Every structure is written in structure tokens, then in C-alpha cells.
């Protein structure tokens, strides 16, 4: 295993398919030798200076040209992996890069595993595990906010947070230990409430950073669902928000049958906007399936837009929908361009949910709705240290839970050193986020999710 971790590795680092360039990356002790055998620079003065891009030819074992390429040799330690790294920039498409890769393998490199370059950066101490995972998240980032959170994590945001919380917990631990070792100097009665209060602060901070819902929104995008009875203007509103005629709109109730989903960027966060079939009792089997699907989509949505038709009286279904509106819901009182049969006062008597008057036809209220959505789905830019990886969130939650046990023990008047055990458990969980305390199995699992060449 040890020897395998040190062998020189090679892979095509760019995505397959047609493109401008394709890059073959080689890392390890043999990288320089391999590059010198497969690449002939056009100008002698550039002769394999470290970190300098050279123009020349990639050649096969007979010296025949495989491709005209740019190549760079980067000597350790200022490299991605902290090993010697060579990169050969070939013409795009896979043929040329694969021929160069085959040549590198013939010259002694072995094929890199998924994520192995980044794994080496981790094993060689250049980045911690949370930062390595940020590389993967950035590659898969879904929208601007997710990319921003990944970059902050890459710059050490999550790691810095874990370090600062851990150091506070270590201080608390020291205080606890002092109270058991030197009971004359540290009074348990005065220390206990102080320790409990500090632990509660730490728990709160961990909970804010590891909020599972905002992490999912960052990773996968928020889901916004339009709901309401038939003919109130859900599809019209969908089109107005997307600024395109996406959904079919007619005056016939029951027009929309299936859930129709489109991606929309709201304040830099990707969201999925779904139009649904109007809710009503129906004998039409197809419409009924649509109504069931609409109900399920509404249940799991992050934001529900309850659409009402201002030009007709509220019916029993509208009333029930409005009454059951929870914190995810925004009431959209549509068709305000027509004479109104619904008063705000009547609605206010039913709910205190956010209410916006609008018209999908004239565009009235649409900017206000967009602002409201941005507030609900977009994370504040200052929240850039939000944890995104499920692994981090689970560990953070387990740390918070252990700390909660510690607080419970202290508040129950148990000796302070019993709390120390729980605090140590929390510290262990936290250090697994940055990888200090991660087992080989955990590390392998993290890197196996990477793409080859990264
Ligand atoms: N005057 C006016 N008419 C509107 C407005 N929004 C929608 N309509 C009209 O209302 C009718 C129904 O609109 P849709 O968008 O199809 O309604 P829906 O809620 O999707 O209906 P279903 O798919 O049947 O559930 C159409 O004739 C629209 O042109 C509005 O703001 N003002
Ligand atoms: Mg519709």
C-alpha cells in the first residue's frame, strides 16, 4: 500500500468529449523522467525550467509526433500534490490525450484512481480533508452560491471554524480537568454554570453552520412549488417568473395535468420551480394522478406559492389551503388587474403568512415576489462558511449532540469530569471533519467520489 501511494500516477484531467484542449497530468518521483522522454521542447532555452509552460511535440517510442502540445514541469513542493507534477496540454478530443497517457503509462506511471491527485495533496499535508472535499464540491457546484461556499471551504472556512471551536472546547476541557485535579482552586459551583453557558454557545454556533436544510439547498437547489385550485393562474405565474411561455395556459380549469419543473436562478441559488395541476376532486383518472403528484410535490417543497384568484370568491378549498399555510408558504393573490372579490382583510383573518398582491398578466407584484423568493432561498453571502458536505454535517451534529449531553450532565449537578467524556467525544467528531482523526476507510470513501484526474 505504502509503495502504491508513492508510485507515479497519470490520468487525463479534463472531461472527455470534444473541447479545445485535453490535459494529461502526471504526479510522482518519475514525472520529470517521463516528461523528458515523451516531450521534446521546440526551443532549447525553455529546457524544463520548473513551472514554465513550453511548446513542443509529444512523441512515441520511435520519436514520431503524437501531437503538438504545451507542457509544464512543476517540481515539488510547490505543486498540487506536493510531488513533482508534469502536465501535457494536448489538442482536445480524447484521441491525442489518450495516446499521450498511454505513452506515460508505458514509461512507468500507473493509472490514477479517482481523486488520487487530491488524495496525495491530503496525504502529503498540503490540504486537510474538508478542503479536499471542497475541490470535489466546487467541481459539482450547482449555481453561484454553491460555488462560493465551496471556494470558502477550499480556502479553509470550514476547517478554520472546526479549529476555532475545537480550541474553545479544549479550553473548557482544561477548566474541567483543573476543577477535578485542584478542587481547592476551582470551585465547581462557580465553574459549572460558566461551562454550561460556554458549551451552549458552541452548540448554537455548530448548529448554525451545519444547518442541513441550507446545505441541501446549496447542493441541490431549493424547490419552489406553485399550488392552488384550477384556473387561478399558476401556469401563468410560472411563465411570468421564468419570463418565457413554458407552461400551457388556457381558460379551461384542469389544463395542467403533470408536475412541470424548470430551473431558475434566484439570487445566485439554483432553484427548481414546479407548476402543478390545480387541486380539485375529479373523476378523470389522469387528472387525479396529476392532483396526487401535485400534493406530494407541495409536501416536500422548500417554498410553496399558494395562488388565489382575486377575481372570484374564495371557495372551501382556497380557504382550507390558506388556513393551513405554514412558514414555507407565500400567498399570491393573483388577477389583481381585475375587479376584486377577495379582500385583504378577509385573507388576514385566515392567516398571517406573507401575502403578495399580483397579476401574472400585467406583471404587477412579480418583482416583489422575486425579492421574497430570493430572501427565502438565497443564503446570505456572509454565510459562506456554511457546511455543505453531508459527511461534515453528520459529524457536526454528532458533536453538538455530545455537547448537549455534557450540558445535561452539568445541569443535573453531576461532577464536572463526567462532562469531560462527552466533550472529548465531540472533539473527536470535529477532528474527523478535517481528517486528523479519520480512518483509512473514511478517507478512501471520500476520495472514491472524485472524478479521475482530480
Ligand atoms: N386577468 C387575468 N387573467 C389571468 C391572470 N393569470 C392568469 N389568468 C388567466 O386565467 C386562466 C387560467 O390561467 P392558468 O395559468 O392556466 O391557470 P392554472 O392555475 O394553471 O390552471 P390549471 O392548470 O387548470 O390548474 C387563463 O385564461 C389565464 O389567461 C391574471 O393575472 N389576470
Ligand atoms: Mg396550469
Short mmCIF file of C-alpha atoms and ligand atoms in Angstrom, two decimals:
data_model
loop_
_atom_site.label_atom_id
_atom_site.label_comp_id
_atom_site.label_asym_id
_atom_site.label_seq_id
_atom_site.Cartn_x
_atom_site.Cartn_y
_atom_site.Cartn_z
CA UNK A 1 0.00 0.00 0.00
CA UNK A 2 2.76 2.36 1.02
CA UNK A 3 4.62 1.74 -2.26
CA UNK A 4 1.40 2.17 -4.29
CA UNK A 5 0.87 5.54 -2.63
CA UNK A 6 4.24 6.62 -3.88
CA UNK A 7 4.20 5.33 -7.44
CA UNK A 8 3.99 7.91 -10.18
CA UNK A 9 0.41 8.24 -11.39
CA UNK A 10 -1.08 9.60 -14.61
CA UNK A 11 -4.55 10.41 -15.91
CA UNK A 12 -6.40 12.60 -18.36
CA UNK A 13 -7.50 15.52 -16.14
CA UNK A 14 -10.03 17.11 -18.46
CA UNK A 15 -13.58 15.95 -19.19
CA UNK A 16 -13.96 13.58 -22.13
CA UNK A 17 -15.63 14.76 -25.30
CA UNK A 18 -14.76 17.44 -27.83
CA UNK A 19 -13.07 20.55 -26.44
CA UNK A 20 -10.25 22.99 -27.01
CA UNK A 21 -7.61 21.18 -25.01
CA UNK A 22 -7.20 17.94 -23.09
CA UNK A 23 -4.67 17.73 -20.28
CA UNK A 24 -2.68 14.69 -19.20
CA UNK A 25 -1.43 15.01 -15.65
CA UNK A 26 1.46 13.02 -14.17
CA UNK A 27 2.47 13.14 -10.50
CA UNK A 28 5.28 11.45 -8.60
CA UNK A 29 9.01 10.92 -8.50
CA UNK A 30 9.16 9.73 -12.13
CA UNK A 31 7.16 12.65 -13.55
CA UNK A 32 10.24 14.54 -14.76
CA UNK A 33 11.83 11.48 -16.39
CA UNK A 34 8.59 10.53 -18.08
CA UNK A 35 8.05 14.07 -19.39
CA UNK A 36 11.60 14.23 -20.75
CA UNK A 37 11.03 11.01 -22.67
CA UNK A 38 7.68 11.84 -24.16
CA UNK A 39 8.05 15.58 -24.80
CA UNK A 40 10.53 17.43 -26.99
CA UNK A 41 10.51 21.22 -26.49
CA UNK A 42 10.75 23.36 -29.63
CA UNK A 43 13.12 25.84 -28.01
CA UNK A 44 16.13 24.70 -26.10
CA UNK A 45 16.18 27.77 -23.85
CA UNK A 46 12.98 26.57 -22.21
CA UNK A 47 14.64 23.35 -21.28
CA UNK A 48 12.48 22.02 -18.41
CA UNK A 49 12.58 25.00 -16.16
CA UNK A 50 10.17 24.42 -13.27
CA UNK A 51 6.69 25.99 -13.60
CA UNK A 52 7.32 27.20 -17.11
CA UNK A 53 5.00 26.39 -19.97
CA UNK A 54 6.87 25.01 -23.01
CA UNK A 55 5.78 24.49 -26.57
CA UNK A 56 6.85 21.33 -28.39
CA UNK A 57 5.93 17.83 -29.51
CA UNK A 58 4.70 14.76 -27.68
CA UNK A 59 6.38 11.74 -29.24
CA UNK A 60 6.02 7.95 -29.22
CA UNK A 61 8.80 5.45 -28.59
CA UNK A 62 10.10 5.90 -32.17
CA UNK A 63 10.20 9.67 -31.86
CA UNK A 64 7.13 10.04 -34.11
CA UNK A 65 4.94 13.02 -33.25
CA UNK A 66 1.73 12.15 -31.36
CA UNK A 67 0.57 15.76 -31.09
CA UNK A 68 1.80 19.33 -30.93
CA UNK A 69 1.44 20.23 -27.29
CA UNK A 70 2.23 22.63 -24.47
CA UNK A 71 3.89 21.05 -21.46
CA UNK A 72 4.89 22.15 -18.00
CA UNK A 73 7.07 20.55 -15.38
CA UNK A 74 6.40 21.63 -11.79
CA UNK A 75 8.96 20.41 -9.31
CA UNK A 76 7.95 19.65 -5.72
CA UNK A 77 6.98 21.05 -3.31
CA UNK A 78 5.01 23.94 -4.85
CA UNK A 79 2.56 21.74 -6.71
CA UNK A 80 -0.97 20.45 -6.35
CA UNK A 81 0.17 17.13 -4.88
CA UNK A 82 3.44 18.37 -3.34
CA UNK A 83 5.15 15.85 -5.64
CA UNK A 84 6.80 16.56 -8.97
CA UNK A 85 3.98 17.15 -11.45
CA UNK A 86 4.04 17.23 -15.25
CA UNK A 87 1.13 18.35 -17.38
CA UNK A 88 0.84 17.92 -21.12
CA UNK A 89 -1.80 20.08 -22.82
CA UNK A 90 -2.88 18.27 -25.97
CA UNK A 91 -5.41 19.14 -28.62
CA UNK A 92 -8.96 18.48 -27.44
CA UNK A 93 -10.96 15.37 -28.03
CA UNK A 94 -9.77 12.18 -26.42
CA UNK A 95 -7.55 10.62 -29.11
CA UNK A 96 -4.44 12.72 -28.58
CA UNK A 97 -4.64 12.79 -24.77
CA UNK A 98 -5.19 9.04 -24.61
CA UNK A 99 -2.15 8.42 -26.83
CA UNK A 100 -0.02 10.65 -24.57
CA UNK A 101 -1.43 8.93 -21.48
CA UNK A 102 -0.65 5.50 -22.93
CA UNK A 103 2.92 6.67 -23.52
CA UNK A 104 3.23 7.91 -19.91
CA UNK A 105 1.96 4.55 -18.67
CA UNK A 106 4.42 2.69 -20.89
CA UNK A 107 7.18 4.81 -19.38
CA UNK A 108 6.34 3.58 -15.87
CA UNK A 109 3.40 5.55 -14.50
CA UNK A 110 0.27 3.77 -13.37
CA UNK A 111 -3.31 4.93 -13.95
CA UNK A 112 -4.51 7.27 -11.21
CA UNK A 113 -7.53 6.28 -9.14
CA UNK A 114 -10.48 8.71 -8.89
CA UNK A 115 -9.41 11.67 -6.76
CA UNK A 116 -5.90 10.32 -6.30
CA UNK A 117 -4.11 13.59 -7.10
CA UNK A 118 -6.15 15.37 -4.43
CA UNK A 119 -5.70 12.42 -2.06
CA UNK A 120 -1.95 12.86 -2.39
CA UNK A 121 -2.29 16.57 -1.63
CA UNK A 122 -4.08 15.46 1.56
CA UNK A 123 -1.68 12.64 2.47
CA UNK A 124 1.29 14.96 1.87
CA UNK A 125 -0.23 17.50 4.26
CA UNK A 126 -0.94 20.28 1.76
CA UNK A 127 -4.68 20.40 2.45
CA UNK A 128 -6.93 18.85 5.09
CA UNK A 129 -9.84 16.56 4.33
CA UNK A 130 -12.51 19.28 4.42
CA UNK A 131 -10.54 21.31 1.88
CA UNK A 132 -10.03 18.26 -0.33
CA UNK A 133 -13.78 17.69 -0.31
CA UNK A 134 -14.28 21.34 -1.27
CA UNK A 135 -12.44 20.61 -4.52
CA UNK A 136 -15.00 17.98 -5.35
CA UNK A 137 -17.91 20.22 -4.35
CA UNK A 138 -16.60 23.04 -6.47
CA UNK A 139 -16.43 20.76 -9.50
CA UNK A 140 -20.05 19.75 -8.95
CA UNK A 141 -21.24 23.19 -7.77
CA UNK A 142 -24.78 23.94 -8.72
CA UNK A 143 -25.05 27.72 -9.07
CA UNK A 144 -23.08 30.68 -7.84
CA UNK A 145 -23.85 30.39 -4.12
CA UNK A 146 -22.77 26.73 -4.02
CA UNK A 147 -19.56 27.63 -5.84
CA UNK A 148 -18.91 30.46 -3.37
CA UNK A 149 -19.44 28.19 -0.37
CA UNK A 150 -17.11 25.59 -1.93
CA UNK A 151 -14.40 28.16 -2.57
CA UNK A 152 -14.62 29.37 1.04
CA UNK A 153 -14.33 25.79 2.23
CA UNK A 154 -11.39 25.31 -0.11
CA UNK A 155 -9.78 28.38 1.40
CA UNK A 156 -10.21 26.75 4.79
CA UNK A 157 -13.51 28.25 6.01
CA UNK A 158 -14.94 25.04 7.42
CA UNK A 159 -11.54 23.90 8.66
CA UNK A 160 -10.98 27.25 10.39
CA UNK A 161 -14.36 27.04 12.07
CA UNK A 162 -13.65 23.49 13.26
CA UNK A 163 -10.26 24.56 14.59
CA UNK A 164 -11.63 27.56 16.48
CA UNK A 165 -14.49 25.57 18.04
CA UNK A 166 -12.09 22.76 18.95
CA UNK A 167 -9.73 25.15 20.64
CA UNK A 168 -12.57 26.60 22.71
CA UNK A 169 -13.64 23.11 23.71
CA UNK A 170 -10.07 22.26 24.65
CA UNK A 171 -10.01 25.32 26.92
CA UNK A 172 -13.26 24.23 28.57
CA UNK A 173 -11.83 20.75 28.99
CA UNK A 174 -8.77 22.20 30.68
CA UNK A 175 -11.01 24.10 33.10
CA UNK A 176 -12.95 20.90 33.89
CA UNK A 177 -9.77 18.99 34.47
CA UNK A 178 -8.44 21.73 36.73
CA UNK A 179 -11.61 21.54 38.81
CA UNK A 180 -11.12 17.83 39.41
CA UNK A 181 -7.34 17.97 39.85
CA UNK A 182 -7.27 21.12 42.01
CA UNK A 183 -10.65 21.23 43.74
CA UNK A 184 -9.33 23.86 46.17
CA UNK A 185 -8.54 26.35 43.43
CA UNK A 186 -11.52 25.90 41.09
CA UNK A 187 -14.95 25.96 42.71
CA UNK A 188 -17.36 23.59 40.99
CA UNK A 189 -20.35 25.76 41.92
CA UNK A 190 -18.97 28.80 40.10
CA UNK A 191 -17.34 26.88 37.25
CA UNK A 192 -20.40 24.75 36.38
CA UNK A 193 -22.80 27.44 35.10
CA UNK A 194 -19.96 29.13 33.25
CA UNK A 195 -19.00 25.88 31.49
CA UNK A 196 -22.61 25.07 30.65
CA UNK A 197 -23.10 28.54 29.15
CA UNK A 198 -19.94 28.31 27.03
CA UNK A 199 -20.95 24.86 25.81
CA UNK A 200 -24.38 26.14 24.81
CA UNK A 201 -22.74 28.92 22.78
CA UNK A 202 -20.61 26.38 20.97
CA UNK A 203 -23.63 24.16 20.29
CA UNK A 204 -25.53 27.12 18.80
CA UNK A 205 -22.64 28.02 16.54
CA UNK A 206 -22.25 24.45 15.33
CA UNK A 207 -25.98 24.23 14.62
CA UNK A 208 -25.95 27.42 12.54
CA UNK A 209 -23.02 26.26 10.43
CA UNK A 210 -24.32 22.76 9.91
CA UNK A 211 -27.94 23.50 9.08
CA UNK A 212 -28.92 20.54 6.92
CA UNK A 213 -31.61 22.39 5.02
CA UNK A 214 -29.39 25.21 3.79
CA UNK A 215 -26.72 22.67 2.87
CA UNK A 216 -29.20 20.76 0.75
CA UNK A 217 -30.37 23.98 -0.88
CA UNK A 218 -26.74 24.83 -1.69
CA UNK A 219 -26.00 21.36 -3.03
CA UNK A 220 -29.21 20.63 -4.89
CA UNK A 221 -31.04 23.93 -5.18
CA UNK A 222 -34.25 24.99 -3.46
CA UNK A 223 -37.60 23.67 -4.59
CA UNK A 224 -40.44 26.12 -5.13
CA UNK A 225 -43.89 24.75 -5.89
CA UNK A 226 -46.95 26.56 -7.21
CA UNK A 227 -50.14 25.27 -5.66
CA UNK A 228 -53.81 26.23 -5.81
CA UNK A 229 -57.13 25.25 -7.23
CA UNK A 230 -57.67 25.06 -11.02
CA UNK A 231 -57.68 28.19 -13.16
CA UNK A 232 -56.27 30.60 -10.56
CA UNK A 233 -53.22 31.33 -12.78
CA UNK A 234 -50.45 29.01 -11.53
CA UNK A 235 -49.15 28.27 -15.01
CA UNK A 236 -49.38 31.96 -15.93
CA UNK A 237 -47.33 32.79 -12.84
CA UNK A 238 -44.78 30.10 -13.70
CA UNK A 239 -44.34 31.68 -17.13
CA UNK A 240 -44.09 35.17 -15.65
CA UNK A 241 -41.36 34.07 -13.22
CA UNK A 242 -39.43 32.24 -15.94
CA UNK A 243 -40.03 35.06 -18.37
CA UNK A 244 -41.00 32.59 -21.06
CA UNK A 245 -44.10 30.79 -22.28
CA UNK A 246 -43.20 27.47 -20.75
CA UNK A 247 -46.47 26.13 -19.35
CA UNK A 248 -49.72 25.86 -21.27
CA UNK A 249 -52.25 28.46 -20.16
CA UNK A 250 -55.94 28.27 -21.05
CA UNK A 251 -59.21 29.44 -19.56
CA UNK A 252 -60.20 25.81 -19.07
CA UNK A 253 -59.83 24.62 -15.47
CA UNK A 254 -57.72 21.46 -15.27
CA UNK A 255 -55.29 22.49 -18.03
CA UNK A 256 -52.12 21.43 -16.24
CA UNK A 257 -52.03 17.67 -15.67
CA UNK A 258 -48.50 16.82 -14.59
CA UNK A 259 -45.85 18.48 -12.45
CA UNK A 260 -43.79 20.70 -14.72
CA UNK A 261 -40.35 21.68 -13.43
CA UNK A 262 -37.87 24.28 -14.69
CA UNK A 263 -34.60 25.54 -13.25
CA UNK A 264 -34.41 29.16 -12.28
CA UNK A 265 -31.59 31.18 -10.70
CA UNK A 266 -32.73 33.25 -7.75
CA UNK A 267 -30.13 35.46 -6.14
CA UNK A 268 -27.35 33.13 -7.30
CA UNK A 269 -29.00 30.00 -5.93
CA UNK A 270 -30.34 27.48 -8.39
CA UNK A 271 -33.93 26.63 -7.68
CA UNK A 272 -36.44 24.28 -9.19
CA UNK A 273 -39.76 25.90 -9.92
CA UNK A 274 -42.66 23.48 -10.35
CA UNK A 275 -46.10 24.15 -11.74
CA UNK A 276 -48.71 21.66 -10.65
CA UNK A 277 -52.19 20.50 -11.53
CA UNK A 278 -54.92 22.54 -9.86
CA UNK A 279 -56.25 20.78 -6.76
CA UNK A 280 -59.80 19.58 -7.02
CA UNK A 281 -61.84 16.40 -6.72
CA UNK A 282 -62.10 14.88 -10.15
CA UNK A 283 -63.36 11.74 -11.86
CA UNK A 284 -60.80 12.00 -14.63
CA UNK A 285 -58.18 9.35 -13.78
CA UNK A 286 -55.34 11.25 -15.49
CA UNK A 287 -56.15 14.48 -13.72
CA UNK A 288 -56.38 12.59 -10.43
CA UNK A 289 -52.83 11.28 -10.83
CA UNK A 290 -51.71 14.84 -11.51
CA UNK A 291 -53.51 16.07 -8.40
CA UNK A 292 -51.76 13.40 -6.28
CA UNK A 293 -48.39 14.35 -7.72
CA UNK A 294 -49.10 18.00 -7.01
CA UNK A 295 -49.86 17.18 -3.39
CA UNK A 296 -46.60 15.24 -2.96
CA UNK A 297 -44.52 17.99 -4.59
CA UNK A 298 -46.11 20.53 -2.26
CA UNK A 299 -45.36 18.48 0.83
CA UNK A 300 -41.63 18.27 0.13
CA UNK A 301 -41.13 21.82 -1.22
CA UNK A 302 -38.88 24.42 0.42
CA UNK A 303 -41.20 27.22 -0.63
CA UNK A 304 -44.89 26.88 -1.56
CA UNK A 305 -46.60 29.62 -3.54
CA UNK A 306 -50.31 29.39 -2.78
CA UNK A 307 -52.04 31.02 -5.73
CA UNK A 308 -55.51 32.54 -5.31
CA UNK A 309 -57.78 34.14 -7.89
CA UNK A 310 -58.76 37.61 -6.66
CA UNK A 311 -61.47 37.89 -9.30
CA UNK A 312 -63.57 35.09 -7.86
CA UNK A 313 -64.84 34.36 -4.37
CA UNK A 314 -62.66 32.15 -2.19
CA UNK A 315 -64.08 28.63 -2.20
CA UNK A 316 -63.79 25.99 0.53
CA UNK A 317 -60.60 24.60 -0.97
CA UNK A 318 -58.91 28.04 -1.09
CA UNK A 319 -59.92 28.71 2.48
CA UNK A 320 -58.54 25.41 3.70
CA UNK A 321 -55.27 25.93 1.81
CA UNK A 322 -54.81 29.42 3.23
CA UNK A 323 -55.67 28.34 6.75
CA UNK A 324 -53.11 25.54 6.67
CA UNK A 325 -50.33 27.77 5.28
CA UNK A 326 -47.10 27.17 7.19
CA UNK A 327 -43.85 29.14 7.28
CA UNK A 328 -42.85 27.80 3.84
CA UNK A 329 -45.86 29.41 2.20
CA UNK A 330 -46.32 32.71 0.36
CA UNK A 331 -49.88 33.63 -0.60
CA UNK A 332 -50.05 35.04 -4.12
CA UNK A 333 -53.30 36.91 -4.67
CA UNK A 334 -53.38 36.79 -8.47
CA UNK A 335 -55.52 38.56 -11.11
CA UNK A 336 -55.45 41.86 -9.24
CA UNK A 337 -55.82 43.59 -12.61
CA UNK A 338 -59.49 42.56 -12.49
CA UNK A 339 -62.20 43.70 -10.16
CA UNK A 340 -61.50 42.11 -6.82
CA UNK A 341 -63.85 39.79 -4.97
CA UNK A 342 -61.35 38.91 -2.26
CA UNK A 343 -60.38 41.44 0.36
CA UNK A 344 -57.05 41.50 2.14
CA UNK A 345 -58.97 41.79 5.37
CA UNK A 346 -60.76 38.50 4.74
CA UNK A 347 -57.43 36.81 3.99
CA UNK A 348 -55.74 38.31 7.01
CA UNK A 349 -58.46 36.79 9.17
CA UNK A 350 -57.40 33.36 7.92
CA UNK A 351 -53.61 33.55 8.02
CA UNK A 352 -50.60 35.64 8.92
CA UNK A 353 -48.49 34.14 6.11
CA UNK A 354 -46.71 36.54 3.73
CA UNK A 355 -49.19 37.90 1.20
CA UNK A 356 -48.40 39.47 -2.16
CA UNK A 357 -50.95 41.02 -4.49
CA UNK A 358 -50.11 40.49 -8.14
CA UNK A 359 -51.14 39.94 -11.69
CA UNK A 360 -49.44 37.35 -13.86
CA UNK A 361 -50.99 39.17 -16.80
CA UNK A 362 -49.66 42.71 -16.17
CA UNK A 363 -46.58 41.74 -14.16
CA UNK A 364 -47.73 43.66 -11.10
CA UNK A 365 -46.17 42.21 -7.93
CA UNK A 366 -43.76 39.91 -9.78
CA UNK A 367 -40.62 41.85 -8.72
CA UNK A 368 -41.84 41.80 -5.15
CA UNK A 369 -42.37 38.04 -5.34
CA UNK A 370 -38.87 37.57 -6.82
CA UNK A 371 -37.38 39.55 -3.89
CA UNK A 372 -39.32 37.46 -1.41
CA UNK A 373 -38.09 34.25 -3.07
CA UNK A 374 -34.51 35.50 -3.10
CA UNK A 375 -34.74 36.17 0.61
CA UNK A 376 -36.09 32.70 1.25
CA UNK A 377 -33.79 30.60 -0.89
CA UNK A 378 -30.59 32.60 -1.24
CA UNK A 379 -28.17 32.33 1.59
CA UNK A 380 -26.62 35.49 2.80
CA UNK A 381 -23.15 35.98 1.31
CA UNK A 382 -21.81 36.19 4.86
CA UNK A 383 -22.92 32.59 5.36
CA UNK A 384 -20.08 31.38 3.19
CA UNK A 385 -18.72 29.11 5.88
CA UNK A 386 -21.87 27.04 5.78
CA UNK A 387 -21.04 23.33 5.73
CA UNK A 388 -22.20 21.66 2.54
CA UNK A 389 -20.96 18.08 2.71
CA UNK A 390 -23.31 15.58 4.28
CA UNK A 391 -20.32 13.96 6.00
CA UNK A 392 -19.41 17.24 7.73
CA UNK A 393 -23.00 17.89 8.76
CA UNK A 394 -23.41 14.46 10.33
CA UNK A 395 -20.17 14.82 12.26
CA UNK A 396 -21.08 18.34 13.38
CA UNK A 397 -24.47 17.13 14.57
CA UNK A 398 -22.93 14.26 16.47
CA UNK A 399 -20.51 16.75 18.11
CA UNK A 400 -23.42 19.03 19.06
CA UNK A 401 -25.29 16.06 20.48
CA UNK A 402 -22.35 15.03 22.69
CA UNK A 403 -22.03 18.63 23.88
CA UNK A 404 -25.75 18.61 24.67
CA UNK A 405 -25.16 15.54 26.85
CA UNK A 406 -22.34 17.37 28.61
CA UNK A 407 -24.62 20.33 29.34
CA UNK A 408 -27.30 17.93 30.59
CA UNK A 409 -24.83 16.25 32.96
CA UNK A 410 -23.65 19.59 34.34
CA UNK A 411 -27.17 20.92 34.79
CA UNK A 412 -28.16 17.71 36.57
CA UNK A 413 -25.46 18.53 39.09
CA UNK A 414 -23.20 15.63 38.17
CA UNK A 415 -19.46 16.05 38.79
CA UNK A 416 -17.83 18.18 36.11
CA UNK A 417 -15.46 15.46 34.95
CA UNK A 418 -18.36 13.34 33.64
CA UNK A 419 -18.98 16.13 31.14
CA UNK A 420 -15.37 15.83 30.04
CA UNK A 421 -16.05 12.45 28.42
CA UNK A 422 -18.76 13.93 26.20
CA UNK A 423 -16.62 16.91 25.28
CA UNK A 424 -13.83 14.57 24.19
CA UNK A 425 -16.32 12.68 22.02
CA UNK A 426 -17.34 15.99 20.42
CA UNK A 427 -13.69 16.88 19.79
CA UNK A 428 -13.16 13.51 18.11
CA UNK A 429 -16.12 14.00 15.80
CA UNK A 430 -14.92 17.50 14.88
CA UNK A 431 -11.41 16.36 14.10
CA UNK A 432 -12.82 13.77 11.72
CA UNK A 433 -14.17 16.65 9.60
CA UNK A 434 -10.68 17.93 8.89
CA UNK A 435 -9.38 14.38 8.64
CA UNK A 436 -6.98 14.47 11.60
CA UNK A 437 -8.89 11.65 13.13
CA UNK A 438 -10.27 9.96 10.02
CA UNK A 439 -9.70 6.26 9.43
CA UNK A 440 -8.33 4.97 6.14
CA UNK A 441 -11.81 3.69 5.25
CA UNK A 442 -13.29 7.18 5.66
CA UNK A 443 -10.51 8.72 3.58
CA UNK A 444 -10.93 6.13 0.83
CA UNK A 445 -14.65 6.71 0.75
CA UNK A 446 -14.22 10.47 0.43
CA UNK A 447 -11.79 10.22 -2.47
CA UNK A 448 -13.64 7.46 -4.30
CA UNK A 449 -16.39 10.02 -5.02
CA UNK A 450 -13.99 12.18 -7.01
CA UNK A 451 -13.57 12.09 -10.75
CA UNK A 452 -10.47 10.60 -12.32
CA UNK A 453 -7.74 13.15 -12.97
CA UNK A 454 -8.54 15.38 -9.98
N1 LIG B 1 -56.90 38.86 -15.89
C1 LIG B 1 -56.03 37.96 -15.54
N2 LIG B 1 -56.14 36.70 -16.01
C2 LIG B 1 -55.21 35.78 -15.65
C3 LIG B 1 -54.15 36.12 -14.77
N3 LIG B 1 -53.40 34.99 -14.58
C4 LIG B 1 -53.99 34.02 -15.31
N4 LIG B 1 -55.08 34.48 -15.94
C5 LIG B 1 -55.99 33.70 -16.82
O1 LIG B 1 -56.60 32.68 -16.06
C6 LIG B 1 -56.79 31.50 -16.83
C7 LIG B 1 -56.13 30.31 -16.17
O2 LIG B 1 -54.74 30.50 -16.12
P1 LIG B 1 -53.71 29.31 -15.90
O3 LIG B 1 -52.37 29.92 -15.72
O4 LIG B 1 -53.87 28.28 -16.95
O5 LIG B 1 -54.27 28.74 -14.52
P2 LIG B 1 -53.78 27.43 -13.74
O6 LIG B 1 -53.89 27.75 -12.29
O7 LIG B 1 -52.50 26.97 -14.23
O8 LIG B 1 -54.92 26.40 -14.12
P3 LIG B 1 -54.87 24.78 -14.10
O9 LIG B 1 -53.67 24.35 -14.87
O10 LIG B 1 -56.13 24.38 -14.76
O11 LIG B 1 -54.82 24.36 -12.67
C8 LIG B 1 -56.20 31.83 -18.21
O12 LIG B 1 -57.24 32.21 -19.05
C9 LIG B 1 -55.27 32.98 -17.93
O13 LIG B 1 -55.09 33.81 -19.06
C10 LIG B 1 -54.06 37.47 -14.30
O14 LIG B 1 -53.16 37.85 -13.53
N5 LIG B 1 -55.03 38.32 -14.70
MG1 LIG B 2 -51.93 25.27 -15.10
#
